[in-house]
mmCIF file of N, CA and C in Angstrom:
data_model
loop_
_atom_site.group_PDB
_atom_site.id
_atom_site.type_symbol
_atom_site.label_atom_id
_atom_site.label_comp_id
_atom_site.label_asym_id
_atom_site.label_seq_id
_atom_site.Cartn_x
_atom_site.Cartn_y
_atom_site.Cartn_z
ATOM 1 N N UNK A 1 -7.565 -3.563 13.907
ATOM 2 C CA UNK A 1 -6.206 -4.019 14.047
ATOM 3 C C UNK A 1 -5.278 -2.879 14.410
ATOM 4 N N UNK A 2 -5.555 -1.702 14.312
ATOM 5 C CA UNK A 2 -4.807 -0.271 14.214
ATOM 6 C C UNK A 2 -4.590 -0.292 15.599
ATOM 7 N N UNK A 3 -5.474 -0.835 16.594
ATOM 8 C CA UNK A 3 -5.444 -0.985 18.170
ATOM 9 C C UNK A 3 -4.558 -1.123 18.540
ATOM 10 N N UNK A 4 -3.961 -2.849 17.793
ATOM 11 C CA UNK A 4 -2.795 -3.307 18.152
ATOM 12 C C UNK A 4 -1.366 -2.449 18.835
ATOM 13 N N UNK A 5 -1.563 -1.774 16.962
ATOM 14 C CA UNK A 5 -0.418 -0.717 16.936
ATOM 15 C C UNK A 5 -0.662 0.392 17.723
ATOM 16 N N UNK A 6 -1.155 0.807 17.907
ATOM 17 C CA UNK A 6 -1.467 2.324 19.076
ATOM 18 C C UNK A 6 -1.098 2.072 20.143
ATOM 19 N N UNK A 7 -1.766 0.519 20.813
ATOM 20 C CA UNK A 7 -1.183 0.598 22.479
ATOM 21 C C UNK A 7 -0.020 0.058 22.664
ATOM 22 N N UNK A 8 1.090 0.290 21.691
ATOM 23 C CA UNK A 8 2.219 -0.381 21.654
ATOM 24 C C UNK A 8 2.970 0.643 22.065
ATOM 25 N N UNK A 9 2.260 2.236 20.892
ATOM 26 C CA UNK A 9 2.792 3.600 21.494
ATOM 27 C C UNK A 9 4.012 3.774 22.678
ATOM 28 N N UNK A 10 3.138 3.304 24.045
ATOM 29 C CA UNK A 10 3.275 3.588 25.405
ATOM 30 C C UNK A 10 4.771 2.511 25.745
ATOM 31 N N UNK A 11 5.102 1.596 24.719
ATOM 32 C CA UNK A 11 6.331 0.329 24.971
ATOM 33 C C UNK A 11 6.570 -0.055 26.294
ATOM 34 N N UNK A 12 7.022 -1.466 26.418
ATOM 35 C CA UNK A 12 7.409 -1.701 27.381
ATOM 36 C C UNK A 12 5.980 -2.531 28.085
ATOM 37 N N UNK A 13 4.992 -2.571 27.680
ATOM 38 C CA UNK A 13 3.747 -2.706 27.947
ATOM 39 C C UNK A 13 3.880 -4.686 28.572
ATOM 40 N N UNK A 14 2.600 -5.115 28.863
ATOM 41 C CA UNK A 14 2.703 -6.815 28.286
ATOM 42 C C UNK A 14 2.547 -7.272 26.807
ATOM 43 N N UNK A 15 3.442 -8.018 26.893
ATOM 44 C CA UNK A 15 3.431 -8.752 25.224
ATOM 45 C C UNK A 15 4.294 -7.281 24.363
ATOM 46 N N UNK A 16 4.588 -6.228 24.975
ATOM 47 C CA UNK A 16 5.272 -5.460 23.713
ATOM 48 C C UNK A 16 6.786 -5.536 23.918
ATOM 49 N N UNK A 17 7.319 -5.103 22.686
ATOM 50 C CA UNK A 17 8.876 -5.053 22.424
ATOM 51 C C UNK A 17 9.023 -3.670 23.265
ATOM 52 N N UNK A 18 9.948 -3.659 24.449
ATOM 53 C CA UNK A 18 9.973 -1.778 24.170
ATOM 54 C C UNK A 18 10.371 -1.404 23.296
ATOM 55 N N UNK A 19 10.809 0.422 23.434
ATOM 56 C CA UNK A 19 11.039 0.824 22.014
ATOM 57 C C UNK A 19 12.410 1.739 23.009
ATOM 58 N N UNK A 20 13.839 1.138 22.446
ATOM 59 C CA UNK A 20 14.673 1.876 22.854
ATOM 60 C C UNK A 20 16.314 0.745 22.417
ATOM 61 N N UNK A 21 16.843 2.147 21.852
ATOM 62 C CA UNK A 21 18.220 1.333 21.494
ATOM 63 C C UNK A 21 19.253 0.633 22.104
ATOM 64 N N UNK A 22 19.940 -0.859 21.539
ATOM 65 C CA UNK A 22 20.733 -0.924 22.408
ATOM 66 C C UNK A 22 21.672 -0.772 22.669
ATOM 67 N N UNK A 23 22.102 0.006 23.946
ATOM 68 C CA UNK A 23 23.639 0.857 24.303
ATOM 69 C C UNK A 23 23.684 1.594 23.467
ATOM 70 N N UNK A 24 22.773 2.404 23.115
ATOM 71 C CA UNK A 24 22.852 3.961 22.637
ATOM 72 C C UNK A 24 23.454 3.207 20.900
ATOM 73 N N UNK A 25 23.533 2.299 20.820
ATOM 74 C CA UNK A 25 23.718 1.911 19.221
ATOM 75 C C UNK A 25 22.611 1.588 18.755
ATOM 76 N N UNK A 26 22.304 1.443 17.213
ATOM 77 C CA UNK A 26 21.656 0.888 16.228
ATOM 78 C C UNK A 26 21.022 -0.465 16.672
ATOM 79 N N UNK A 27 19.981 -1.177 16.681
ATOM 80 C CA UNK A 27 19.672 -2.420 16.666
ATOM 81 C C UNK A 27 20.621 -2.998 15.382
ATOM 82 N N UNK A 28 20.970 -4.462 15.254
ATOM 83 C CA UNK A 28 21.613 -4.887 14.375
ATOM 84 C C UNK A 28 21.001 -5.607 13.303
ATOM 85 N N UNK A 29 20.827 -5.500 12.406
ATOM 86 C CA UNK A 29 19.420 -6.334 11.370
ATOM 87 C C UNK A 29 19.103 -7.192 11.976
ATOM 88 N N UNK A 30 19.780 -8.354 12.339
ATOM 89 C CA UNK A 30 19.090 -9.486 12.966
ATOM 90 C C UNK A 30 18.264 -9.618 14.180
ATOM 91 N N UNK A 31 18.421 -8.530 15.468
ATOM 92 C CA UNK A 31 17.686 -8.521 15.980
ATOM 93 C C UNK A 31 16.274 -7.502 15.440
ATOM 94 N N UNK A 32 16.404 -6.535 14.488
ATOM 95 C CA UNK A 32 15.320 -5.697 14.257
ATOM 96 C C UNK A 32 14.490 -6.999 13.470
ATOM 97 N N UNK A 33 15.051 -8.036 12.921
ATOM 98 C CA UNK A 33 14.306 -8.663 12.194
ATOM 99 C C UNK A 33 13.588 -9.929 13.045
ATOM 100 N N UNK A 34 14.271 -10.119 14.117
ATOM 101 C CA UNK A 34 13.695 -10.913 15.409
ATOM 102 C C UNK A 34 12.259 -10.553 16.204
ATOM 103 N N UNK A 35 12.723 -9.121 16.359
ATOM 104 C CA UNK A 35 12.175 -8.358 17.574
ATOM 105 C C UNK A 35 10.794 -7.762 16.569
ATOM 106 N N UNK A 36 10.446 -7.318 15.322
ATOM 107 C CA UNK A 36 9.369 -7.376 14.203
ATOM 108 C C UNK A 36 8.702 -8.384 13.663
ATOM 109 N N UNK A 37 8.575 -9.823 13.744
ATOM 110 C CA UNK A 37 8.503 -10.908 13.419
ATOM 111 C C UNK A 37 7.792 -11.344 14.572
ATOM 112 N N UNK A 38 8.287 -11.245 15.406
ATOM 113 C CA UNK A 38 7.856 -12.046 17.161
ATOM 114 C C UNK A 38 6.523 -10.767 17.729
ATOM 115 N N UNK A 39 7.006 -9.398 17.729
ATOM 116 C CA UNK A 39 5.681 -8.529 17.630
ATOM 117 C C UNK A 39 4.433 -8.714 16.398
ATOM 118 N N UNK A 40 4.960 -9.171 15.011
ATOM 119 C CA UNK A 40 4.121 -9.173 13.958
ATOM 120 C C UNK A 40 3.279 -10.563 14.668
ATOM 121 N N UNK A 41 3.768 -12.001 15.331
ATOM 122 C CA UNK A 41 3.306 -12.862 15.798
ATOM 123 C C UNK A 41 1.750 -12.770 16.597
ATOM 124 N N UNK A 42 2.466 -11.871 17.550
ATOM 125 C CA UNK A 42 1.422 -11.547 18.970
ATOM 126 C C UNK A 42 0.618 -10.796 18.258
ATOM 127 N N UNK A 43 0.440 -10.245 17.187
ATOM 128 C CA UNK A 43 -0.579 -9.285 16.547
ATOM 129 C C UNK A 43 -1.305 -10.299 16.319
ATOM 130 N N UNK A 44 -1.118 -10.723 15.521
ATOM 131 C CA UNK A 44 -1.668 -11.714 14.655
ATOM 132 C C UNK A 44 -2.638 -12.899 15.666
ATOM 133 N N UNK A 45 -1.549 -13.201 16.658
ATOM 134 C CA UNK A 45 -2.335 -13.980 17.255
ATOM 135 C C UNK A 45 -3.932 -13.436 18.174
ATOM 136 N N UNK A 46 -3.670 -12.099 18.821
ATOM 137 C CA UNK A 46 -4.423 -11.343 18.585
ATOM 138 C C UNK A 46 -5.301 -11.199 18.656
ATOM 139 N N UNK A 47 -5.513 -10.856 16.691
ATOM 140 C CA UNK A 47 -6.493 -10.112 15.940
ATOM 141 C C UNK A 47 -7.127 -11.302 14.993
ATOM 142 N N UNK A 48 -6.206 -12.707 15.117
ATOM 143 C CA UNK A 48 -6.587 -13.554 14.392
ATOM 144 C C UNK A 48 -6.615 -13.126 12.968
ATOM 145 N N UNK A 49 -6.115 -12.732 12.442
ATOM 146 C CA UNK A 49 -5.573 -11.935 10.898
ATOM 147 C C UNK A 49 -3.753 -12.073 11.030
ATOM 148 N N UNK A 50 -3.937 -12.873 9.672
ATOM 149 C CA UNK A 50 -2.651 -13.215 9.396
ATOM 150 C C UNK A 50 -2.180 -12.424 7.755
ATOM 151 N N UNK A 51 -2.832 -11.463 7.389
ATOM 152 C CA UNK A 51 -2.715 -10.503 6.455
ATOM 153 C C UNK A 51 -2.491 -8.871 6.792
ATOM 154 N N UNK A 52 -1.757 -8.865 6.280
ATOM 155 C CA UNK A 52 -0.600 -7.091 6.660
ATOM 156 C C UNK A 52 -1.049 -6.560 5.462
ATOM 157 N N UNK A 53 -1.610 -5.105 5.230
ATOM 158 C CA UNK A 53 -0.974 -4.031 4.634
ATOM 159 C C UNK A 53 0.154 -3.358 4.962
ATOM 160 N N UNK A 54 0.852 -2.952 3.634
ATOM 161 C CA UNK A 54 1.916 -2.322 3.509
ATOM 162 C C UNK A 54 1.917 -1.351 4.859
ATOM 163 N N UNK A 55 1.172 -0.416 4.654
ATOM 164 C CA UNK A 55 0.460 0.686 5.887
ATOM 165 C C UNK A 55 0.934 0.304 7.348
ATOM 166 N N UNK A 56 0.104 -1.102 7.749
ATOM 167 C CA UNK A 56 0.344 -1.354 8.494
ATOM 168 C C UNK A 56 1.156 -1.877 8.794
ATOM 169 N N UNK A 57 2.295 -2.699 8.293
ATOM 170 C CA UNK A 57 3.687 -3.042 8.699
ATOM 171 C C UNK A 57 4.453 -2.035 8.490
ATOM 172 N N UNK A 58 4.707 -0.755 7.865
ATOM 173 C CA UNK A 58 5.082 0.546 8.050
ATOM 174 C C UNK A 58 4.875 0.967 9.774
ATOM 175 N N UNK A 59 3.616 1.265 9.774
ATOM 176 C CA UNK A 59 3.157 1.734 11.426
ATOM 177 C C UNK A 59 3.693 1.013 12.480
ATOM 178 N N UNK A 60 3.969 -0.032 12.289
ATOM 179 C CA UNK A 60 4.238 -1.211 13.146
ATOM 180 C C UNK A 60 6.163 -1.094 13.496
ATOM 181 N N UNK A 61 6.809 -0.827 12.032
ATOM 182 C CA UNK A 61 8.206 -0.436 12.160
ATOM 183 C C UNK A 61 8.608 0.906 12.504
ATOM 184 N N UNK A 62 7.534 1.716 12.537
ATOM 185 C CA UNK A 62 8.180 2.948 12.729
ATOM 186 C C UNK A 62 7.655 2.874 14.182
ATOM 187 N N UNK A 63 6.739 2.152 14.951
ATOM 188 C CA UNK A 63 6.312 2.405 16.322
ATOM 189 C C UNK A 63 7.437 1.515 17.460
ATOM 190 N N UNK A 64 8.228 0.379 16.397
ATOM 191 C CA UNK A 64 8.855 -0.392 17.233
ATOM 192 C C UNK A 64 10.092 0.036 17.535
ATOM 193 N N UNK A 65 10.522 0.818 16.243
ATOM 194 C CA UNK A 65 11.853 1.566 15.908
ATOM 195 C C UNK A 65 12.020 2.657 15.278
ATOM 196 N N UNK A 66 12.212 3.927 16.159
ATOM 197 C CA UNK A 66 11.974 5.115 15.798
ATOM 198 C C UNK A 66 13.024 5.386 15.203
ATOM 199 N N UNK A 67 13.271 6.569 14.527
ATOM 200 C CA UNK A 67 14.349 6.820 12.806
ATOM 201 C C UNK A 67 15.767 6.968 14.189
ATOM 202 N N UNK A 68 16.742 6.286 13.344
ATOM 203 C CA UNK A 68 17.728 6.380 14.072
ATOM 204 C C UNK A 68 18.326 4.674 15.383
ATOM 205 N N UNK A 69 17.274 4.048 15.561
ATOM 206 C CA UNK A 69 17.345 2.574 16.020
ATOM 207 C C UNK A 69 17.630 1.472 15.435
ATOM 208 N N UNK A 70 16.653 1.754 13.984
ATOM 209 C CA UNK A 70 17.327 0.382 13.317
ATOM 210 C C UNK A 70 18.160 0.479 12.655
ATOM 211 N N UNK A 71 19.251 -0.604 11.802
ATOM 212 C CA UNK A 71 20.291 -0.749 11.274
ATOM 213 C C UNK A 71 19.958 -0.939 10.074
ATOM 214 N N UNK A 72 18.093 -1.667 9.308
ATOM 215 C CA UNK A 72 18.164 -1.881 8.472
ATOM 216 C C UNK A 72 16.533 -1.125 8.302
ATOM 217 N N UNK A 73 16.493 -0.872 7.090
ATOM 218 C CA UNK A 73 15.368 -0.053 6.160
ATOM 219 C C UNK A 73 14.094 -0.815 6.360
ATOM 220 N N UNK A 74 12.670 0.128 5.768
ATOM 221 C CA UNK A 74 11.725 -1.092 6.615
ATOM 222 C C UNK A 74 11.848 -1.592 5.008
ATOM 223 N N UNK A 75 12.059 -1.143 3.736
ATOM 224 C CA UNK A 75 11.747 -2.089 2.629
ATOM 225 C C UNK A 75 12.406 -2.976 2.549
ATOM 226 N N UNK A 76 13.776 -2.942 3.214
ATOM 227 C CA UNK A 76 15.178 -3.932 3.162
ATOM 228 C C UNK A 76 14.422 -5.570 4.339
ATOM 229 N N UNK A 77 13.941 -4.696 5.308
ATOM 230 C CA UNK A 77 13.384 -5.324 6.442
ATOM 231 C C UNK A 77 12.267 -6.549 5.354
ATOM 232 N N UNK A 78 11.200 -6.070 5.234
ATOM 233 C CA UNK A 78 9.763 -6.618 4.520
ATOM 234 C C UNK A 78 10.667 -7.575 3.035
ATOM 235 N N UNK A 79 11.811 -7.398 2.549
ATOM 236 C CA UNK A 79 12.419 -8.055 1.469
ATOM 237 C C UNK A 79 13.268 -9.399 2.097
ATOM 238 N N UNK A 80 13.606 -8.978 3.371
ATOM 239 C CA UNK A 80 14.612 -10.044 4.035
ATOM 240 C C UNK A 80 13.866 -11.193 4.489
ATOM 241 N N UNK A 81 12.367 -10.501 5.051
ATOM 242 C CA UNK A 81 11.217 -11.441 5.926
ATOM 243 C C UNK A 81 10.509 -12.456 4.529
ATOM 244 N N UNK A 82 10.138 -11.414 3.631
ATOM 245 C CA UNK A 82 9.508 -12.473 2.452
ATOM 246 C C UNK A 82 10.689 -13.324 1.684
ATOM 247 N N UNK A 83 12.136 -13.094 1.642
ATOM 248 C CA UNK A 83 13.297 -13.978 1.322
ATOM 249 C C UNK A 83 13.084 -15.196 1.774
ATOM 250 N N UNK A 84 12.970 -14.736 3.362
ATOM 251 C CA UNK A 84 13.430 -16.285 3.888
ATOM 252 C C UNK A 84 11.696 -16.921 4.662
ATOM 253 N N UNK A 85 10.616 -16.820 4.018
ATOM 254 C CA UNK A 85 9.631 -16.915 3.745
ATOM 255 C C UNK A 85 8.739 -16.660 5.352
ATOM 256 N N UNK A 86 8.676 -16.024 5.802
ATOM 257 C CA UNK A 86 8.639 -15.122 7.030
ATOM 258 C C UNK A 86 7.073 -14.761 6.567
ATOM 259 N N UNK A 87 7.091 -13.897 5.597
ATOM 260 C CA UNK A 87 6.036 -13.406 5.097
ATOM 261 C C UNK A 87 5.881 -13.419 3.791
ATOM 262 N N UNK A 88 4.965 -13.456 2.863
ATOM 263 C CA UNK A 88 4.429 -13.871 1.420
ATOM 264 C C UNK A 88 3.765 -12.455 1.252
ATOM 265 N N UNK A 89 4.627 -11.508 0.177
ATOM 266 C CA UNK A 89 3.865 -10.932 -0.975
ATOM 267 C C UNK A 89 2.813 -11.412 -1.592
ATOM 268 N N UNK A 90 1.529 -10.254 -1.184
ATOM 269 C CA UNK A 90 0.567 -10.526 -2.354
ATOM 270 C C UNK A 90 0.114 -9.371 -2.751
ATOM 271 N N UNK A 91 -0.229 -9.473 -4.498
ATOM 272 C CA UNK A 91 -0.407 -8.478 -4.927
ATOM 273 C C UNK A 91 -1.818 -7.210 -4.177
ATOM 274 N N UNK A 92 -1.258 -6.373 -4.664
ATOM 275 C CA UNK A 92 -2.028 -4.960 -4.001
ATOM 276 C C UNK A 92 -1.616 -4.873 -2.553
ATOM 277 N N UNK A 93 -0.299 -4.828 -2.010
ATOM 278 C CA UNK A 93 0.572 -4.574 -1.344
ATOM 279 C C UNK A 93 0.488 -4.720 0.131
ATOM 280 N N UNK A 94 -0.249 -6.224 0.203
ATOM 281 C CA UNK A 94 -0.717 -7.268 1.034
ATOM 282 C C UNK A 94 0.452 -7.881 1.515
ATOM 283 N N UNK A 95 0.851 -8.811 2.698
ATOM 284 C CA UNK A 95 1.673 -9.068 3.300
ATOM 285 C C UNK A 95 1.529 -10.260 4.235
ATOM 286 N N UNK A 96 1.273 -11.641 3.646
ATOM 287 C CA UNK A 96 0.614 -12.739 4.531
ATOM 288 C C UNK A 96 1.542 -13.391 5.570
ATOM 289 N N UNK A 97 1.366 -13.522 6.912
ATOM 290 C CA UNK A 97 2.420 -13.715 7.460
ATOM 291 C C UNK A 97 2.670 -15.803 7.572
ATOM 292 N N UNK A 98 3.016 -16.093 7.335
ATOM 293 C CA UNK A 98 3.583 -17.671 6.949
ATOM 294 C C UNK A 98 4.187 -18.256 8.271
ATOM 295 N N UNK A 99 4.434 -17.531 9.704
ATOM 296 C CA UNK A 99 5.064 -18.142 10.753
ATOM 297 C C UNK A 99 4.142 -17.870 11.662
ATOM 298 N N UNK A 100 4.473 -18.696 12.637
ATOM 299 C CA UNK A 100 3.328 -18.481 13.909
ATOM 300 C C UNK A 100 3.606 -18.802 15.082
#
């Protein structure tokens, strides 16, 4: 699954989000939470694995949005997605994704 995330590296790719701010501003939570959700999708669809480690939704936010792009935190991010049931906490810091 680490694949996923690596050839995303290069952005801008097919099926990837690029990776670049907009108008030199911050992404605004709602789209960082759009634009992570809709990439977490195409993974998934994929790799056919609908289960995240912590790890890997880390790798995944820091490859989509480098420090300084997003507006919101990735723990704030992963709290907002399992809120509005996006994704399901499971223990040992598992991450089931619930949309498709």
């Amino acid at each position: 699954m680490f694949e996923c995330f690596k050839n995303m590296k290069g952005g801008g790719g097919p099926g990837n989000v690029p990776i670049s701010k907009a108008n030199g501003k911050a992404k605004s939570k709602s789209v960082i939470i759009k634009e992570f959700s809709s990439e977490l999708i195409k993974i998934s669809a994929r790799t056919m694995e609908s289960n995240f480690t912590y790890d890997q939704l880390n790798q995944l936010y820091t490859t989509l949005f480098p420090s300084g792009s997003a507006s919101i935190t990735f723990n704030d991010l992963l709290e907002s997605l399992n809120h509005h049931g996006q994704v399901l906490k499971k223990p040992g810091n598992i991450y089931k994704l619930c949309i498709s």
